[in-house]
Amino acid sequence: MPLARFRPRPKLRPRLTLRIAAAAASVIAISVLAACGASSAGSSSAAAGDAGGASGTVNWEWELPTSWDPVTSSAGWDMHVLGLVYASVTTLNTAGDVQPGLATGWKYAADGKSVTFTLRSGLKFSGGSALTATSVAENIKRGQTQANSTVAAELSVISKVIVNSPVSFTLDLSQVDYQVPDLLAGKDGMIVNPAYFSNVASLPTKPEGAGPFSLTSYVPDSHANLVRNGDYWDASQIHVANFTVQSITQPEQILSALESGQVNVAYIAGNQVAAAKAAGFKIDVIPSEVVEELDIQITSKPYDSPQVVQAINYAVNRQALVQVQESGYGTPSYQPFPTGFVGYSPALADEYPYSPAKAKQLLAQAGYSTGVSVTLTSTSATDSLAEQIQGQLQEVGIKVTINDISADTSTQYLYLDKSIPFAIDGTAGRMSPVEMLDVLYSQQGLMNVTGKATTVPSPVTTALSKALTVPLDSAEYASVLRNAVTTSVEGEPIHIWLYTEPRIFAYSSSVSGIPSDLVQQRWEGVTVGG
């Protein structure tokens, strides 16, 4: 199920330099009149918004999306901003359990090979047109068939979409898969107004969904302006009248933007927390699915020796990494899921406690008693982490040379060519935990960097397949999923998990607080005072 690479540190990604004059000239006004098939009444509604008693503005410092079209968005991080404009068929709670969204419920057939969803009555897109089961069907078909779709692989399990009524649709599946409601909680299930499908090239900059806000103007690499969508199914919980997303590329400028009032909510690094607190801003540390890792190609020397891979695990001082890289904000990790998430396996809680002595012993057993030399691939965004790992491995006799490559080419080399044996990487998770495991560990998994050269062990394949066949509400689901996590991590040691990285927000006292949502940042319940 290949997807584009998730980058957990958006502000450290190389970006185009913003030229203010050029940006001002490139403002993209979002007018529903310009969209194919939309009505003038819808345009007026979207432009004016519907305050509905809401007031105030959230000015959010955050990364703008690679595309406002969920079908062509190429970064998992985009989900947080796309969720402002689009509503999904389902949602996830803070533990990763699936909940109603546009759909109030769903029911699987007895054989697990079809699932019927029931939509809320009276759903509307932000422009005022109706959102029905037909709208969902057209979105799923576009996601499956559009040439540049980044969600086609996830939706491939759906063999047929049947519209039963305006508020009911059935998905026929090519195999038993009880993870489909999870999948539809993310980009796969974000519903775009089909009126735009005759000109999908406009969607990356001119979106229309049924989410909590409507986009009114957009300056690429600078900011986006939005207004409250009164037709959002949960609009009673949206208390903010206006919303902006502002991309500030230099971390040192973020606190200045807070102090000047340019933004009132900002995503900050751990080493900025003390300064933000001293300046009088409130801080929320929100757990997330972001996990830093090392990818290892276990068909390449010296990683073809299990003892060498184990030695690296024991040689890495994860708590020290958290202290230096994240100023203490984060948790050492030995698996792809954080504590509290539905996929977290307690059996892996302390899989490789820091032990240089154990690491040296394993290297000796592998025939490297006098040491071994390796190359660790990094990008400019992860060089600090690479250098700290270099020092830790040196202490046990592993000499590390850092190979710095462009972030623009890393995906090609690491995931597609699978030509990098040892690299720093990271994941921001998926809506479905089994999909996440599939991406990481299955033979065809995009992040299985050894995938072309070796066969995934049968216990891993069996565990992943089993997890798909257990209903989410079954009493055995949690244990089956935990077994799949444990079996994958221990049976296919191609990822060395390092630590989780939370979302840290500094915000003005006028903002009531930031919802703590592990998977997708949400804004229900937030208020902004005068």
Short mmCIF file of C-alpha atoms in Angstrom, two decimals:
data_model
loop_
_atom_site.label_atom_id
_atom_site.label_comp_id
_atom_site.label_asym_id
_atom_site.label_seq_id
_atom_site.Cartn_x
_atom_site.Cartn_y
_atom_site.Cartn_z
CA MET A 1 0.00 0.00 0.00
CA PRO A 2 2.56 2.59 -1.02
CA LEU A 3 2.04 6.19 0.02
CA ALA A 4 4.29 9.22 -0.14
CA ARG A 5 6.78 9.54 2.66
CA PHE A 6 5.72 11.16 5.90
CA ARG A 7 8.06 13.82 7.21
CA PRO A 8 7.61 14.42 10.93
CA ARG A 9 9.40 17.79 11.08
CA PRO A 10 7.66 20.08 8.57
CA LYS A 11 9.52 23.27 9.45
CA LEU A 12 12.88 21.63 8.81
CA ARG A 13 11.96 20.54 5.29
CA PRO A 14 13.78 22.45 2.53
CA ARG A 15 11.37 24.96 1.08
CA LEU A 16 11.27 27.56 -1.63
CA THR A 17 12.29 31.02 -0.49
CA LEU A 18 9.25 33.23 -0.17
CA ARG A 19 9.52 36.43 -2.19
CA ILE A 20 6.86 38.68 -0.76
CA ALA A 21 6.17 40.64 -3.91
CA ALA A 22 5.83 37.47 -5.98
CA ALA A 23 3.64 35.85 -3.35
CA ALA A 24 1.32 38.83 -3.25
CA ALA A 25 0.95 38.60 -7.00
CA SER A 26 0.16 34.89 -6.79
CA VAL A 27 -2.78 35.10 -4.37
CA ILE A 28 -5.26 32.49 -5.42
CA ALA A 29 -8.75 33.76 -4.64
CA ILE A 30 -11.08 30.88 -3.92
CA SER A 31 -14.35 31.61 -5.65
CA VAL A 32 -16.92 28.90 -6.02
CA LEU A 33 -18.09 30.67 -9.17
CA ALA A 34 -14.82 29.59 -10.75
CA ALA A 35 -15.39 25.95 -9.87
CA CYS A 36 -17.09 23.70 -12.36
CA GLY A 37 -20.74 23.11 -11.62
CA ALA A 38 -21.03 25.22 -8.44
CA SER A 39 -23.87 27.66 -7.98
CA SER A 40 -23.69 31.40 -7.38
CA ALA A 41 -25.65 30.86 -4.16
CA GLY A 42 -22.97 28.45 -2.99
CA SER A 43 -20.32 31.03 -3.81
CA SER A 44 -21.97 33.65 -1.65
CA SER A 45 -22.30 31.22 1.23
CA ALA A 46 -18.66 30.14 1.07
CA ALA A 47 -17.33 33.68 0.78
CA ALA A 48 -19.35 35.06 3.64
CA GLY A 49 -19.11 32.05 5.90
CA ASP A 50 -21.61 31.28 8.64
CA ALA A 51 -20.47 32.52 12.03
CA GLY A 52 -23.42 30.89 13.78
CA GLY A 53 -22.64 32.77 16.98
CA ALA A 54 -18.93 31.92 16.68
CA SER A 55 -16.29 34.61 17.00
CA GLY A 56 -12.57 35.20 16.95
CA THR A 57 -9.79 33.90 14.74
CA VAL A 58 -7.27 31.10 15.11
CA ASN A 59 -4.02 32.11 13.42
CA TRP A 60 -2.18 28.78 13.28
CA GLU A 61 1.52 28.51 12.47
CA TRP A 62 1.77 25.22 10.58
CA GLU A 63 2.88 23.67 7.30
CA LEU A 64 0.64 24.26 4.28
CA PRO A 65 -0.38 21.11 2.37
CA THR A 66 1.38 19.72 -0.68
CA SER A 67 -2.07 19.80 -2.30
CA TRP A 68 -5.55 20.79 -1.13
CA ASP A 69 -6.82 17.72 -2.98
CA PRO A 70 -6.74 14.65 -0.68
CA VAL A 71 -6.35 12.37 -3.72
CA THR A 72 -3.12 14.08 -4.86
CA SER A 73 -1.75 15.17 -1.47
CA SER A 74 1.68 13.57 -1.13
CA ALA A 75 2.45 13.94 2.58
CA GLY A 76 0.78 12.38 5.58
CA TRP A 77 1.32 15.63 7.45
CA ASP A 78 -1.18 17.29 5.06
CA MET A 79 -4.02 15.52 6.84
CA HIS A 80 -4.02 18.03 9.69
CA VAL A 81 -4.73 20.99 7.37
CA LEU A 82 -6.94 19.11 4.92
CA GLY A 83 -9.14 18.26 7.90
CA LEU A 84 -10.06 21.95 8.11
CA VAL A 85 -11.72 21.83 4.68
CA TYR A 86 -12.85 18.22 4.44
CA ALA A 87 -14.91 15.88 6.60
CA SER A 88 -14.23 12.16 6.42
CA VAL A 89 -16.69 9.28 6.35
CA THR A 90 -15.48 8.25 9.83
CA THR A 91 -13.19 9.70 12.49
CA LEU A 92 -10.79 8.32 15.10
CA ASN A 93 -10.75 9.11 18.80
CA THR A 94 -7.58 9.82 20.80
CA ALA A 95 -6.89 6.10 21.22
CA GLY A 96 -7.23 5.41 17.50
CA ASP A 97 -10.66 3.76 17.76
CA VAL A 98 -13.02 4.46 14.85
CA GLN A 99 -15.98 6.78 15.47
CA PRO A 100 -18.83 8.28 13.39
CA GLY A 101 -18.08 11.13 11.00
CA LEU A 102 -20.17 11.85 7.94
CA ALA A 103 -21.47 8.33 8.55
CA THR A 104 -23.38 7.61 11.73
CA GLY A 105 -22.72 3.89 11.52
CA TRP A 106 -21.72 0.88 9.41
CA LYS A 107 -22.47 -2.82 9.34
CA TYR A 108 -20.47 -5.67 7.85
CA ALA A 109 -22.00 -8.64 6.08
CA ALA A 110 -21.62 -11.95 7.88
CA ASP A 111 -18.76 -13.02 5.60
CA GLY A 112 -16.81 -9.76 6.18
CA LYS A 113 -16.59 -9.05 2.43
CA SER A 114 -18.95 -6.08 2.27
CA VAL A 115 -19.80 -3.20 4.57
CA THR A 116 -22.77 -0.84 4.46
CA PHE A 117 -22.48 2.74 5.74
CA THR A 118 -25.32 5.03 6.79
CA LEU A 119 -24.74 8.77 6.28
CA ARG A 120 -26.22 11.59 8.33
CA SER A 121 -29.30 13.18 6.80
CA GLY A 122 -29.08 16.65 5.31
CA LEU A 123 -25.30 16.74 4.76
CA LYS A 124 -24.05 19.63 2.61
CA PHE A 125 -20.82 20.77 1.07
CA SER A 126 -19.62 24.20 2.14
CA GLY A 127 -21.03 25.73 -1.06
CA GLY A 128 -24.51 24.53 -0.17
CA SER A 129 -24.99 21.52 -2.47
CA ALA A 130 -26.05 18.16 -1.05
CA LEU A 131 -23.55 15.51 0.03
CA THR A 132 -25.08 12.10 -0.56
CA ALA A 133 -24.06 8.47 -0.90
CA THR A 134 -23.53 9.15 -4.61
CA SER A 135 -20.98 11.83 -3.66
CA VAL A 136 -19.09 9.26 -1.60
CA ALA A 137 -19.21 6.69 -4.39
CA GLU A 138 -17.83 9.17 -6.92
CA ASN A 139 -15.01 10.11 -4.53
CA ILE A 140 -14.00 6.51 -3.95
CA LYS A 141 -14.00 5.78 -7.67
CA ARG A 142 -11.86 8.86 -8.38
CA GLY A 143 -9.43 7.87 -5.63
CA GLN A 144 -9.10 4.43 -7.21
CA THR A 145 -8.74 5.48 -10.84
CA GLN A 146 -7.21 8.96 -11.13
CA ALA A 147 -3.74 8.58 -12.64
CA ASN A 148 -1.91 10.63 -9.99
CA SER A 149 -3.89 9.33 -7.00
CA THR A 150 -1.86 8.73 -3.84
CA VAL A 151 -4.71 6.81 -2.17
CA ALA A 152 -5.44 4.24 -4.90
CA ALA A 153 -3.53 1.44 -3.18
CA GLU A 154 -5.49 1.77 0.07
CA LEU A 155 -8.81 1.84 -1.78
CA SER A 156 -7.91 -1.16 -3.96
CA VAL A 157 -9.61 -3.56 -1.52
CA ILE A 158 -12.95 -2.00 -2.57
CA SER A 159 -14.17 -3.93 -5.62
CA LYS A 160 -17.53 -2.20 -6.05
CA VAL A 161 -19.47 0.74 -4.59
CA ILE A 162 -23.25 0.34 -4.47
CA VAL A 163 -25.49 3.33 -3.73
CA ASN A 164 -28.53 2.06 -1.86
CA SER A 165 -30.19 5.40 -1.15
CA PRO A 166 -29.15 9.04 -0.69
CA VAL A 167 -27.90 8.14 2.80
CA SER A 168 -26.69 4.57 2.35
CA PHE A 169 -23.91 2.89 0.35
CA THR A 170 -22.31 -0.54 0.37
CA LEU A 171 -18.67 -1.33 -0.33
CA ASP A 172 -18.03 -4.78 -1.78
CA LEU A 173 -14.52 -5.94 -0.85
CA SER A 174 -12.08 -8.19 -2.69
CA GLN A 175 -11.19 -9.87 0.61
CA VAL A 176 -12.23 -9.82 4.24
CA ASP A 177 -10.99 -6.50 5.61
CA TYR A 178 -12.40 -5.06 8.83
CA GLN A 179 -10.01 -2.10 8.68
CA VAL A 180 -12.03 -0.23 6.04
CA PRO A 181 -13.83 2.05 8.55
CA ASP A 182 -10.39 3.02 9.88
CA LEU A 183 -9.12 3.77 6.38
CA LEU A 184 -12.06 6.09 5.69
CA ALA A 185 -11.18 8.24 8.71
CA GLY A 186 -8.27 9.82 6.86
CA LYS A 187 -7.52 11.16 3.39
CA ASP A 188 -9.06 8.03 1.85
CA GLY A 189 -12.42 9.07 3.28
CA MET A 190 -12.27 12.86 2.81
CA ILE A 191 -15.17 13.78 0.55
CA VAL A 192 -14.68 16.40 -2.18
CA ASN A 193 -17.60 18.03 -3.99
CA PRO A 194 -17.90 15.95 -7.20
CA ALA A 195 -18.86 19.13 -9.08
CA TYR A 196 -15.12 19.75 -9.28
CA PHE A 197 -14.30 16.42 -10.90
CA SER A 198 -14.67 17.73 -14.45
CA ASN A 199 -11.68 19.95 -13.68
CA VAL A 200 -9.67 18.14 -11.01
CA ALA A 201 -6.62 20.25 -11.87
CA SER A 202 -8.23 23.08 -9.89
CA LEU A 203 -8.58 21.08 -6.67
CA PRO A 204 -4.97 21.41 -5.40
CA THR A 205 -5.62 25.14 -4.93
CA LYS A 206 -9.43 25.48 -5.01
CA PRO A 207 -10.96 22.85 -2.74
CA GLU A 208 -14.54 22.40 -1.62
CA GLY A 209 -15.42 19.89 1.04
CA ALA A 210 -17.84 19.54 3.93
CA GLY A 211 -15.42 20.19 6.78
CA PRO A 212 -15.52 22.73 9.59
CA PHE A 213 -14.10 25.57 7.46
CA SER A 214 -14.09 26.83 3.87
CA LEU A 215 -10.99 28.12 2.11
CA THR A 216 -11.41 31.72 0.93
CA SER A 217 -7.88 32.67 -0.18
CA TYR A 218 -4.52 30.99 -0.49
CA VAL A 219 -0.95 32.16 -1.06
CA PRO A 220 1.32 29.17 -1.70
CA ASP A 221 4.24 28.89 0.73
CA SER A 222 2.74 31.70 2.82
CA HIS A 223 -0.79 31.39 4.22
CA ALA A 224 -4.37 30.26 3.76
CA ASN A 225 -7.51 32.04 5.00
CA LEU A 226 -10.65 30.15 5.96
CA VAL A 227 -14.10 30.86 7.39
CA ARG A 228 -16.43 28.74 9.49
CA ASN A 229 -18.68 26.39 7.52
CA GLY A 230 -22.12 26.52 9.07
CA ASP A 231 -23.16 23.39 7.16
CA TYR A 232 -20.49 21.20 8.78
CA TRP A 233 -22.17 18.23 10.45
CA ASP A 234 -20.61 19.13 13.83
CA ALA A 235 -20.76 22.91 13.39
CA SER A 236 -22.22 23.40 16.88
CA GLN A 237 -18.78 22.51 18.23
CA ILE A 238 -16.92 24.99 16.00
CA HIS A 239 -16.81 28.23 17.99
CA VAL A 240 -14.21 30.06 15.86
CA ALA A 241 -15.46 32.32 13.05
CA ASN A 242 -12.21 32.59 11.10
CA PHE A 243 -9.09 30.51 10.69
CA THR A 244 -5.71 31.09 9.06
CA VAL A 245 -2.82 28.73 8.46
CA GLN A 246 0.53 30.50 8.26
CA SER A 247 3.76 28.84 7.21
CA ILE A 248 6.83 30.28 8.93
CA THR A 249 9.90 28.58 7.54
CA GLN A 250 12.45 29.79 10.09
CA PRO A 251 11.94 28.32 13.59
CA GLU A 252 13.59 31.32 15.24
CA GLN A 253 10.84 33.57 13.82
CA ILE A 254 8.00 31.65 15.44
CA LEU A 255 8.15 33.20 18.91
CA SER A 256 8.42 36.64 17.34
CA ALA A 257 5.27 35.90 15.36
CA LEU A 258 3.49 34.89 18.59
CA GLU A 259 4.66 37.98 20.44
CA SER A 260 3.60 40.31 17.63
CA GLY A 261 0.17 38.65 17.38
CA GLN A 262 0.77 37.49 13.81
CA VAL A 263 -0.15 34.01 15.05
CA ASN A 264 -1.86 32.92 18.24
CA VAL A 265 -1.15 29.16 17.98
CA ALA A 266 2.26 27.85 16.90
CA TYR A 267 3.90 24.48 16.48
CA ILE A 268 7.26 24.70 18.27
CA ALA A 269 10.26 22.52 19.00
CA GLY A 270 11.06 21.26 22.48
CA ASN A 271 13.98 23.65 22.81
CA GLN A 272 11.59 26.59 22.37
CA VAL A 273 9.25 25.66 25.21
CA ALA A 274 11.12 27.47 27.98
CA ALA A 275 11.30 30.70 26.00
CA ALA A 276 7.62 30.47 25.07
CA LYS A 277 6.64 29.96 28.71
CA ALA A 278 8.85 32.87 29.79
CA ALA A 279 7.07 35.06 27.25
CA GLY A 280 3.73 34.20 28.86
CA PHE A 281 2.37 31.72 26.34
CA LYS A 282 0.50 28.55 27.25
CA ILE A 283 1.95 25.20 26.21
CA ASP A 284 0.18 21.99 25.23
CA VAL A 285 2.18 18.83 24.57
CA ILE A 286 0.01 16.51 22.48
CA PRO A 287 1.03 12.86 21.91
CA SER A 288 1.22 11.90 18.25
CA GLU A 289 1.93 8.96 15.97
CA VAL A 290 5.21 10.49 14.83
CA VAL A 291 8.08 8.06 15.50
CA GLU A 292 11.73 8.51 14.54
CA GLU A 293 13.49 5.39 13.26
CA LEU A 294 16.43 3.87 11.46
CA ASP A 295 15.76 1.80 8.33
CA ILE A 296 18.00 -1.21 7.72
CA GLN A 297 18.38 -3.32 4.60
CA ILE A 298 19.06 -6.72 6.14
CA THR A 299 20.33 -8.23 2.88
CA SER A 300 23.36 -5.90 2.88
CA LYS A 301 26.53 -6.45 4.90
CA PRO A 302 27.03 -6.12 7.80
CA TYR A 303 23.26 -5.91 8.49
CA ASP A 304 22.71 -9.42 7.13
CA SER A 305 23.97 -10.56 10.53
CA PRO A 306 21.12 -10.49 13.10
CA GLN A 307 23.69 -9.85 15.83
CA VAL A 308 24.81 -6.62 14.15
CA VAL A 309 21.23 -5.32 13.98
CA GLN A 310 20.69 -6.26 17.62
CA ALA A 311 23.99 -4.59 18.55
CA ILE A 312 22.86 -1.32 16.98
CA ASN A 313 19.60 -1.55 18.94
CA TYR A 314 21.43 -2.00 22.23
CA ALA A 315 24.03 0.68 21.40
CA VAL A 316 21.46 3.42 20.86
CA ASN A 317 20.69 5.44 23.98
CA ARG A 318 17.13 6.43 23.12
CA GLN A 319 16.56 8.53 26.23
CA ALA A 320 19.67 10.57 25.41
CA LEU A 321 18.31 11.13 21.90
CA VAL A 322 15.07 12.46 23.35
CA GLN A 323 16.94 14.79 25.68
CA VAL A 324 19.18 16.25 23.00
CA GLN A 325 16.95 16.19 19.92
CA GLU A 326 13.63 17.03 21.58
CA SER A 327 14.73 18.72 24.82
CA GLY A 328 13.12 15.88 26.76
CA TYR A 329 9.77 16.02 24.96
CA GLY A 330 9.16 12.54 23.60
CA THR A 331 9.40 8.92 24.71
CA PRO A 332 11.90 6.17 23.82
CA SER A 333 10.20 3.72 21.49
CA TYR A 334 10.71 0.15 20.30
CA GLN A 335 7.69 -0.04 17.99
CA PRO A 336 5.75 2.08 15.48
CA PHE A 337 2.86 2.97 17.83
CA PRO A 338 2.87 5.21 20.92
CA THR A 339 1.55 4.35 24.36
CA GLY A 340 -2.22 4.74 24.50
CA PHE A 341 -2.77 3.93 20.83
CA VAL A 342 -4.83 0.90 19.87
CA GLY A 343 -1.83 -0.78 18.21
CA TYR A 344 0.64 -0.34 21.08
CA SER A 345 2.22 -3.64 22.23
CA PRO A 346 3.23 -3.76 25.93
CA ALA A 347 5.44 -6.75 25.09
CA LEU A 348 7.80 -4.35 23.28
CA ALA A 349 7.88 -1.71 26.01
CA ASP A 350 11.60 -2.12 26.74
CA GLU A 351 12.75 -4.42 23.95
CA TYR A 352 16.34 -3.13 23.75
CA PRO A 353 17.45 -1.39 26.97
CA TYR A 354 20.60 0.66 26.45
CA SER A 355 23.60 -1.64 26.97
CA PRO A 356 26.96 -0.86 25.29
CA ALA A 357 28.40 -4.03 26.85
CA LYS A 358 25.68 -6.17 25.27
CA ALA A 359 26.23 -4.42 21.93
CA LYS A 360 29.97 -5.18 22.00
CA GLN A 361 29.28 -8.81 22.89
CA LEU A 362 26.90 -9.19 19.93
CA LEU A 363 29.37 -7.59 17.53
CA ALA A 364 32.00 -10.07 18.67
CA GLN A 365 29.59 -12.94 18.08
CA ALA A 366 29.03 -11.60 14.56
CA GLY A 367 32.78 -11.63 13.89
CA TYR A 368 33.38 -7.91 14.40
CA SER A 369 35.27 -7.94 17.71
CA THR A 370 37.61 -5.24 16.37
CA GLY A 371 34.76 -3.08 15.08
CA VAL A 372 32.91 -2.48 11.84
CA SER A 373 32.38 0.49 9.53
CA VAL A 374 28.95 1.54 8.21
CA THR A 375 27.40 4.45 6.31
CA LEU A 376 24.33 6.21 7.71
CA THR A 377 22.27 8.19 5.20
CA SER A 378 20.68 11.43 6.38
CA THR A 379 19.23 14.69 5.07
CA SER A 380 19.83 18.20 6.35
CA ALA A 381 16.68 17.88 8.47
CA THR A 382 18.07 14.90 10.40
CA ASP A 383 21.82 15.63 10.48
CA SER A 384 21.80 16.48 14.20
CA LEU A 385 20.18 13.13 14.99
CA ALA A 386 22.61 11.35 12.67
CA GLU A 387 25.59 12.90 14.42
CA GLN A 388 24.34 11.90 17.87
CA ILE A 389 23.76 8.31 16.71
CA GLN A 390 27.20 8.36 15.10
CA GLY A 391 28.73 9.15 18.49
CA GLN A 392 26.73 6.47 20.31
CA LEU A 393 27.64 3.73 17.83
CA GLN A 394 31.29 4.77 17.89
CA GLU A 395 31.39 3.92 21.60
CA VAL A 396 30.76 0.23 20.85
CA GLY A 397 33.09 -0.06 17.87
CA ILE A 398 30.76 0.84 15.00
CA LYS A 399 32.41 3.56 12.94
CA VAL A 400 29.74 5.62 11.17
CA THR A 401 30.22 7.76 8.08
CA ILE A 402 27.28 10.09 7.47
CA ASN A 403 26.10 10.33 3.87
CA ASP A 404 24.04 13.51 3.48
CA ILE A 405 21.56 13.46 0.57
CA SER A 406 18.87 15.82 -0.65
CA ALA A 407 15.44 15.35 0.89
CA ASP A 408 14.01 15.58 -2.63
CA THR A 409 15.82 12.39 -3.67
CA SER A 410 15.58 10.39 -0.45
CA THR A 411 12.17 8.91 -1.23
CA GLN A 412 13.36 7.64 -4.62
CA TYR A 413 16.49 6.01 -3.24
CA LEU A 414 15.06 4.69 0.01
CA TYR A 415 11.56 3.55 -0.90
CA LEU A 416 11.42 3.06 -4.66
CA ASP A 417 14.95 1.99 -5.62
CA LYS A 418 15.52 0.51 -2.16
CA SER A 419 19.21 1.25 -2.62
CA ILE A 420 20.06 2.74 0.79
CA PRO A 421 21.13 0.10 3.33
CA PHE A 422 21.05 2.26 6.50
CA ALA A 423 19.15 5.53 6.89
CA ILE A 424 17.41 7.85 9.31
CA ASP A 425 13.69 7.95 8.68
CA GLY A 426 10.40 8.64 10.42
CA THR A 427 6.70 7.92 10.17
CA ALA A 428 3.64 9.91 11.15
CA GLY A 429 1.40 6.83 11.12
CA ARG A 430 -1.76 5.87 9.28
CA MET A 431 -5.42 5.87 10.23
CA SER A 432 -5.47 2.06 10.14
CA PRO A 433 -2.85 0.34 12.32
CA VAL A 434 -2.84 -2.74 10.08
CA GLU A 435 -2.26 -0.53 7.05
CA MET A 436 0.68 1.04 8.92
CA LEU A 437 2.15 -2.39 9.60
CA ASP A 438 1.60 -3.34 5.96
CA VAL A 439 3.47 -0.24 4.74
CA LEU A 440 6.33 -0.98 7.12
CA TYR A 441 6.70 -4.74 7.00
CA SER A 442 4.85 -6.46 4.14
CA GLN A 443 6.65 -7.59 1.00
CA GLN A 444 5.12 -4.76 -1.05
CA GLY A 445 5.31 -2.22 1.78
CA LEU A 446 6.73 1.12 0.67
CA MET A 447 8.82 1.48 3.83
CA ASN A 448 10.14 -2.08 3.71
CA VAL A 449 13.55 -1.04 2.38
CA THR A 450 14.59 -4.69 1.92
CA GLY A 451 11.38 -5.69 0.17
CA LYS A 452 12.77 -6.27 -3.32
CA ALA A 453 15.55 -8.52 -2.13
CA THR A 454 14.06 -10.81 0.49
CA THR A 455 10.81 -12.52 1.43
CA VAL A 456 8.92 -11.44 4.51
CA PRO A 457 8.88 -14.26 7.10
CA SER A 458 5.65 -16.25 7.02
CA PRO A 459 4.76 -15.53 10.70
CA VAL A 460 4.72 -11.81 9.88
CA THR A 461 2.56 -12.31 6.79
CA THR A 462 0.20 -14.57 8.74
CA ALA A 463 -0.10 -12.10 11.63
CA LEU A 464 -0.87 -9.18 9.29
CA SER A 465 -3.46 -11.21 7.37
CA LYS A 466 -5.10 -12.36 10.60
CA ALA A 467 -5.43 -8.78 11.86
CA LEU A 468 -7.49 -7.86 8.79
CA THR A 469 -10.03 -10.61 9.47
CA VAL A 470 -10.97 -9.63 13.03
CA PRO A 471 -13.83 -7.11 13.47
CA LEU A 472 -12.83 -3.89 15.23
CA ASP A 473 -15.48 -4.41 17.89
CA SER A 474 -14.45 -8.01 18.56
CA ALA A 475 -13.13 -8.88 22.02
CA GLU A 476 -10.06 -10.45 20.43
CA TYR A 477 -9.16 -7.53 18.14
CA ALA A 478 -6.77 -5.80 20.55
CA SER A 479 -4.80 -8.97 21.27
CA VAL A 480 -4.64 -9.97 17.59
CA LEU A 481 -3.42 -6.50 16.65
CA ARG A 482 -0.81 -6.45 19.42
CA ASN A 483 0.40 -9.86 18.26
CA ALA A 484 0.76 -8.51 14.71
CA VAL A 485 2.83 -5.60 16.01
CA THR A 486 5.07 -7.79 18.15
CA THR A 487 5.51 -10.43 15.43
CA SER A 488 6.36 -7.81 12.81
CA VAL A 489 8.87 -5.91 14.95
CA GLU A 490 10.63 -9.03 16.22
CA GLY A 491 10.32 -11.17 13.10
CA GLU A 492 11.34 -8.58 10.50
CA PRO A 493 14.01 -6.33 12.15
CA ILE A 494 14.22 -3.80 9.31
CA HIS A 495 13.32 -0.80 11.46
CA ILE A 496 15.09 0.34 14.60
CA TRP A 497 12.54 2.45 16.47
CA LEU A 498 14.00 5.40 18.37
CA TYR A 499 11.44 7.71 19.99
CA THR A 500 8.03 9.27 19.63
CA GLU A 501 7.75 12.97 18.91
CA PRO A 502 4.75 14.90 20.27
CA ARG A 503 3.10 17.96 18.74
CA ILE A 504 4.01 20.91 20.95
CA PHE A 505 1.87 24.04 20.69
CA ALA A 506 2.52 27.45 22.20
CA TYR A 507 -0.52 29.69 22.17
CA SER A 508 -1.94 32.96 23.38
CA SER A 509 -3.97 33.24 26.57
CA SER A 510 -6.92 34.31 24.40
CA VAL A 511 -7.11 30.77 23.01
CA SER A 512 -9.02 28.36 25.25
CA GLY A 513 -6.82 25.33 24.59
CA ILE A 514 -5.78 22.83 21.92
CA PRO A 515 -7.65 19.50 21.67
CA SER A 516 -5.40 16.55 22.40
CA ASP A 517 -5.93 14.31 19.40
CA LEU A 518 -3.21 11.75 18.78
CA VAL A 519 -4.01 11.10 15.12
CA GLN A 520 -5.41 14.27 13.53
CA GLN A 521 -5.37 17.79 14.94
CA ARG A 522 -8.94 18.94 15.49
CA TRP A 523 -10.47 22.24 16.62
CA GLU A 524 -13.88 21.35 18.01
CA GLY A 525 -14.53 23.21 21.26
CA VAL A 526 -11.78 25.82 20.80
CA THR A 527 -12.68 29.43 21.53
CA VAL A 528 -10.74 32.66 21.00
CA GLY A 529 -11.36 35.67 23.22
CA GLY A 530 -10.95 39.32 22.37
#
